[in-house]
Amino acid sequence: MRPDTLPFRPWGRRLAAVLLPWLLAGCGAAVPETPARPAMWLVEDDDTRIYMLGTMHALPAGTKWDAGKIADVADAADELVLELSPQELSAAGEVFRTLAPRSAPLPMDKRLSPEALARYRALEATGGDFGGDTLDDWAVMVLMGQRVTQNAEFDPSRGVESRLTAQFAAAGKPIGGLETAHGQLNLFETLDPQTQRTLLTRAVKGTDKAVEDVRALTASWARGDLAALEKVINEDVDAVPAARQAILTDRNRRWSAWVKKRLDRPGTVLMAVGAGHLVGTDGVPAMLGAEGLEVKRVQ
């Protein structure tokens, strides 16, 4: 496992690709380019423009998302802001290794029903033992997300953040982050045991369709289909309210506050975060709109 590209599939079958940037996947064969037009919004005042681009943290080969309006914005932007800065992303592996182990092993057959355990073992069989007995429930989901992403042949080096990071670094433009790796992982580490177990059980239940679902979600993202993205988010998170509050709503509220404060300084900013954070009534654009700011969809 590369320590700088930890995977994650928080709950359900599809959210890895839209919420958190710790995805690791194998490289697929070269394929023809597939055009994508992901959704992007703009909030601005007299001297500041902040573009908010919904990302996929890992993508299949051939996905061409960085043309047209996005290319123009990336060229014009003074800085790039991601969920995690490159430095924080590189620290994620060590943070995971620190937080993931249980204080005492607990066999997976004590955590999962026989049917769920069979699905879990089937996913393990596609690439090797997860070592889940020694890990917290949330950490087991991390490794499951890694495997699903590998099986789908998605690659973080083709993901939006990786490509934008390379572009801004080459241009000598600053790249910042909204959170720390420890802060993101600790969101899951501090969930109560019952919530963690619920998330793990739901994730295992969906393993048979996980690759299909992640690919379908990516197609919705590529079309800029907000209704489809919101449906996926709501289906997965509404079943676990404590997780939704901590992992989605509270973070979006903090990011909205960051956007409002950043408007006090002049410049053009490209803020690129998981697409799941930008859709729905508790997405960042909706939160900003509710506070009286004009937020325009520009792609």
PDB file of N, CA and C in Angstrom, residues 3-6 19-23 57 80-93 95 161-162 165 175-185 251 255 272-274:
ATOM      1  N   PRO A   3       1.702   4.785   1.114  1.00  0.00           N
ATOM      2  CA  PRO A   3       1.225   5.529   2.267  1.00  0.00           C
ATOM      3  C   PRO A   3       0.605   6.858   1.922  1.00  0.00           C
ATOM      4  N   ASP A   4       0.796   7.342   0.716  1.00  0.00           N
ATOM      5  CA  ASP A   4       0.273   8.670   0.383  1.00  0.00           C
ATOM      6  C   ASP A   4      -1.065   8.616  -0.326  1.00  0.00           C
ATOM      7  N   THR A   5      -1.603   7.417  -0.530  1.00  0.00           N
ATOM      8  CA  THR A   5      -2.871   7.341  -1.267  1.00  0.00           C
ATOM      9  C   THR A   5      -3.804   6.336  -0.628  1.00  0.00           C
ATOM     10  N   LEU A   6      -4.083   6.503   0.652  1.00  0.00           N
ATOM     11  CA  LEU A   6      -4.983   5.596   1.337  1.00  0.00           C
ATOM     12  C   LEU A   6      -6.378   5.647   0.734  1.00  0.00           C
ATOM     13  N   LEU A  19     -16.327  11.360  -1.668  1.00  0.00           N
ATOM     14  CA  LEU A  19     -16.211  12.051  -0.392  1.00  0.00           C
ATOM     15  C   LEU A  19     -14.789  12.240   0.104  1.00  0.00           C
ATOM     16  N   LEU A  20     -13.964  11.209   0.104  1.00  0.00           N
ATOM     17  CA  LEU A  20     -12.650  11.317   0.725  1.00  0.00           C
ATOM     18  C   LEU A  20     -11.544  10.916  -0.236  1.00  0.00           C
ATOM     19  N   PRO A  21     -10.373  11.567  -0.137  1.00  0.00           N
ATOM     20  CA  PRO A  21      -9.348  11.382  -1.161  1.00  0.00           C
ATOM     21  C   PRO A  21      -8.303  10.327  -0.870  1.00  0.00           C
ATOM     22  N   TRP A  22      -8.638   9.235  -0.192  1.00  0.00           N
ATOM     23  CA  TRP A  22      -7.635   8.218   0.112  1.00  0.00           C
ATOM     24  C   TRP A  22      -7.868   6.964  -0.704  1.00  0.00           C
ATOM     25  N   LEU A  23      -7.928   7.087  -2.009  1.00  0.00           N
ATOM     26  CA  LEU A  23      -8.212   5.943  -2.862  1.00  0.00           C
ATOM     27  C   LEU A  23      -6.936   5.424  -3.503  1.00  0.00           C
ATOM     28  N   HIS A  57     -11.890  11.231  -6.788  1.00  0.00           N
ATOM     29  CA  HIS A  57     -10.518  11.100  -6.315  1.00  0.00           C
ATOM     30  C   HIS A  57      -9.705  10.074  -7.100  1.00  0.00           C
ATOM     31  N   LEU A  80      -4.806  26.684  -5.612  1.00  0.00           N
ATOM     32  CA  LEU A  80      -5.639  25.492  -5.585  1.00  0.00           C
ATOM     33  C   LEU A  80      -5.852  25.096  -4.127  1.00  0.00           C
ATOM     34  N   VAL A  81      -7.094  24.781  -3.775  1.00  0.00           N
ATOM     35  CA  VAL A  81      -7.408  24.330  -2.422  1.00  0.00           C
ATOM     36  C   VAL A  81      -8.118  22.983  -2.517  1.00  0.00           C
ATOM     37  N   LEU A  82      -7.563  21.982  -1.843  1.00  0.00           N
ATOM     38  CA  LEU A  82      -8.087  20.622  -1.850  1.00  0.00           C
ATOM     39  C   LEU A  82      -8.568  20.251  -0.448  1.00  0.00           C
ATOM     40  N   GLU A  83      -9.150  19.079  -0.318  1.00  0.00           N
ATOM     41  CA  GLU A  83      -9.477  18.593   1.026  1.00  0.00           C
ATOM     42  C   GLU A  83      -8.203  18.448   1.848  1.00  0.00           C
ATOM     43  N   LEU A  84      -7.184  17.821   1.267  1.00  0.00           N
ATOM     44  CA  LEU A  84      -5.891  17.654   1.912  1.00  0.00           C
ATOM     45  C   LEU A  84      -4.813  18.250   1.024  1.00  0.00           C
ATOM     46  N   SER A  85      -3.914  19.008   1.607  1.00  0.00           N
ATOM     47  CA  SER A  85      -2.767  19.490   0.852  1.00  0.00           C
ATOM     48  C   SER A  85      -1.895  18.299   0.472  1.00  0.00           C
ATOM     49  N   PRO A  86      -1.002  18.460  -0.503  1.00  0.00           N
ATOM     50  CA  PRO A  86      -0.105  17.345  -0.848  1.00  0.00           C
ATOM     51  C   PRO A  86       0.683  16.825   0.353  1.00  0.00           C
ATOM     52  N   GLN A  87       1.088  17.715   1.243  1.00  0.00           N
ATOM     53  CA  GLN A  87       1.845  17.298   2.420  1.00  0.00           C
ATOM     54  C   GLN A  87       0.982  16.439   3.345  1.00  0.00           C
ATOM     55  N   GLU A  88      -0.266  16.845   3.542  1.00  0.00           N
ATOM     56  CA  GLU A  88      -1.156  16.069   4.398  1.00  0.00           C
ATOM     57  C   GLU A  88      -1.506  14.724   3.763  1.00  0.00           C
ATOM     58  N   LEU A  89      -1.700  14.715   2.456  1.00  0.00           N
ATOM     59  CA  LEU A  89      -1.998  13.459   1.784  1.00  0.00           C
ATOM     60  C   LEU A  89      -0.855  12.462   1.945  1.00  0.00           C
ATOM     61  N   SER A  90       0.373  12.971   1.872  1.00  0.00           N
ATOM     62  CA  SER A  90       1.528  12.084   2.017  1.00  0.00           C
ATOM     63  C   SER A  90       1.656  11.541   3.436  1.00  0.00           C
ATOM     64  N   ALA A  91       1.048  12.213   4.401  1.00  0.00           N
ATOM     65  CA  ALA A  91       1.110  11.764   5.797  1.00  0.00           C
ATOM     66  C   ALA A  91      -0.004  10.782   6.140  1.00  0.00           C
ATOM     67  N   ALA A  92      -0.975  10.592   5.243  1.00  0.00           N
ATOM     68  CA  ALA A  92      -2.165   9.822   5.578  1.00  0.00           C
ATOM     69  C   ALA A  92      -1.847   8.373   5.919  1.00  0.00           C
ATOM     70  N   GLY A  93      -0.876   7.775   5.248  1.00  0.00           N
ATOM     71  CA  GLY A  93      -0.541   6.384   5.507  1.00  0.00           C
ATOM     72  C   GLY A  93      -0.076   6.155   6.926  1.00  0.00           C
ATOM     73  N   VAL A  95      -0.643   8.093   9.505  1.00  0.00           N
ATOM     74  CA  VAL A  95      -1.761   8.360  10.412  1.00  0.00           C
ATOM     75  C   VAL A  95      -2.679   7.136  10.486  1.00  0.00           C
ATOM     76  N   GLU A 161      -7.784  15.477  -8.278  1.00  0.00           N
ATOM     77  CA  GLU A 161      -6.810  16.132  -7.401  1.00  0.00           C
ATOM     78  C   GLU A 161      -5.374  15.926  -7.873  1.00  0.00           C
ATOM     79  N   SER A 162      -5.053  14.722  -8.283  1.00  0.00           N
ATOM     80  CA  SER A 162      -3.685  14.442  -8.728  1.00  0.00           C
ATOM     81  C   SER A 162      -3.303  15.284  -9.937  1.00  0.00           C
ATOM     82  N   THR A 165      -3.057  18.983  -8.933  1.00  0.00           N
ATOM     83  CA  THR A 165      -1.855  19.200  -8.128  1.00  0.00           C
ATOM     84  C   THR A 165      -0.626  19.315  -9.009  1.00  0.00           C
ATOM     85  N   ILE A 175      -0.724  25.430  -3.266  1.00  0.00           N
ATOM     86  CA  ILE A 175      -1.734  24.383  -3.124  1.00  0.00           C
ATOM     87  C   ILE A 175      -1.979  24.186  -1.634  1.00  0.00           C
ATOM     88  N   GLY A 176      -3.194  24.452  -1.205  1.00  0.00           N
ATOM     89  CA  GLY A 176      -3.531  24.321   0.206  1.00  0.00           C
ATOM     90  C   GLY A 176      -4.551  23.238   0.452  1.00  0.00           C
ATOM     91  N   GLY A 177      -4.911  23.069   1.725  1.00  0.00           N
ATOM     92  CA  GLY A 177      -5.885  22.056   2.106  1.00  0.00           C
ATOM     93  C   GLY A 177      -6.832  22.576   3.164  1.00  0.00           C
ATOM     94  N   LEU A 178      -8.031  22.013   3.183  1.00  0.00           N
ATOM     95  CA  LEU A 178      -9.059  22.414   4.140  1.00  0.00           C
ATOM     96  C   LEU A 178      -8.956  21.647   5.453  1.00  0.00           C
ATOM     97  N   GLU A 179      -8.305  20.491   5.435  1.00  0.00           N
ATOM     98  CA  GLU A 179      -8.255  19.624   6.606  1.00  0.00           C
ATOM     99  C   GLU A 179      -6.876  18.983   6.721  1.00  0.00           C
ATOM    100  N   THR A 180      -6.695  18.238   7.803  1.00  0.00           N
ATOM    101  CA  THR A 180      -5.494  17.430   7.979  1.00  0.00           C
ATOM    102  C   THR A 180      -5.837  15.961   7.816  1.00  0.00           C
ATOM    103  N   ALA A 181      -4.838  15.146   7.523  1.00  0.00           N
ATOM    104  CA  ALA A 181      -5.069  13.709   7.416  1.00  0.00           C
ATOM    105  C   ALA A 181      -5.550  13.143   8.748  1.00  0.00           C
ATOM    106  N   HIS A 182      -4.950  13.577   9.835  1.00  0.00           N
ATOM    107  CA  HIS A 182      -5.374  13.098  11.146  1.00  0.00           C
ATOM    108  C   HIS A 182      -6.818  13.502  11.414  1.00  0.00           C
ATOM    109  N   GLY A 183      -7.177  14.724  11.058  1.00  0.00           N
ATOM    110  CA  GLY A 183      -8.533  15.181  11.280  1.00  0.00           C
ATOM    111  C   GLY A 183      -9.546  14.352  10.516  1.00  0.00           C
ATOM    112  N   GLN A 184      -9.254  14.038   9.252  1.00  0.00           N
ATOM    113  CA  GLN A 184     -10.181  13.234   8.462  1.00  0.00           C
ATOM    114  C   GLN A 184     -10.328  11.827   9.027  1.00  0.00           C
ATOM    115  N   LEU A 185      -9.208  11.161   9.275  1.00  0.00           N
ATOM    116  CA  LEU A 185      -9.284   9.790   9.769  1.00  0.00           C
ATOM    117  C   LEU A 185      -9.872   9.728  11.171  1.00  0.00           C
ATOM    118  N   ARG A 251     -18.615  18.881   8.248  1.00  0.00           N
ATOM    119  CA  ARG A 251     -17.462  19.282   7.434  1.00  0.00           C
ATOM    120  C   ARG A 251     -17.864  20.313   6.400  1.00  0.00           C
ATOM    121  N   TRP A 255     -16.361  24.041   5.807  1.00  0.00           N
ATOM    122  CA  TRP A 255     -15.840  24.485   4.519  1.00  0.00           C
ATOM    123  C   TRP A 255     -16.583  25.711   4.014  1.00  0.00           C
ATOM    124  N   ALA A 272     -11.260  22.313  -5.065  1.00  0.00           N
ATOM    125  CA  ALA A 272     -11.627  21.026  -5.660  1.00  0.00           C
ATOM    126  C   ALA A 272     -11.783  19.996  -4.548  1.00  0.00           C
ATOM    127  N   VAL A 273     -13.024  19.556  -4.313  1.00  0.00           N
ATOM    128  CA  VAL A 273     -13.324  18.613  -3.229  1.00  0.00           C
ATOM    129  C   VAL A 273     -14.268  17.546  -3.751  1.00  0.00           C
ATOM    130  N   GLY A 274     -14.368  16.447  -3.021  1.00  0.00           N
ATOM    131  CA  GLY A 274     -15.229  15.346  -3.425  1.00  0.00           C
ATOM    132  C   GLY A 274     -16.625  15.802  -3.792  1.00  0.00           C
TER     133      GLY A 274
END
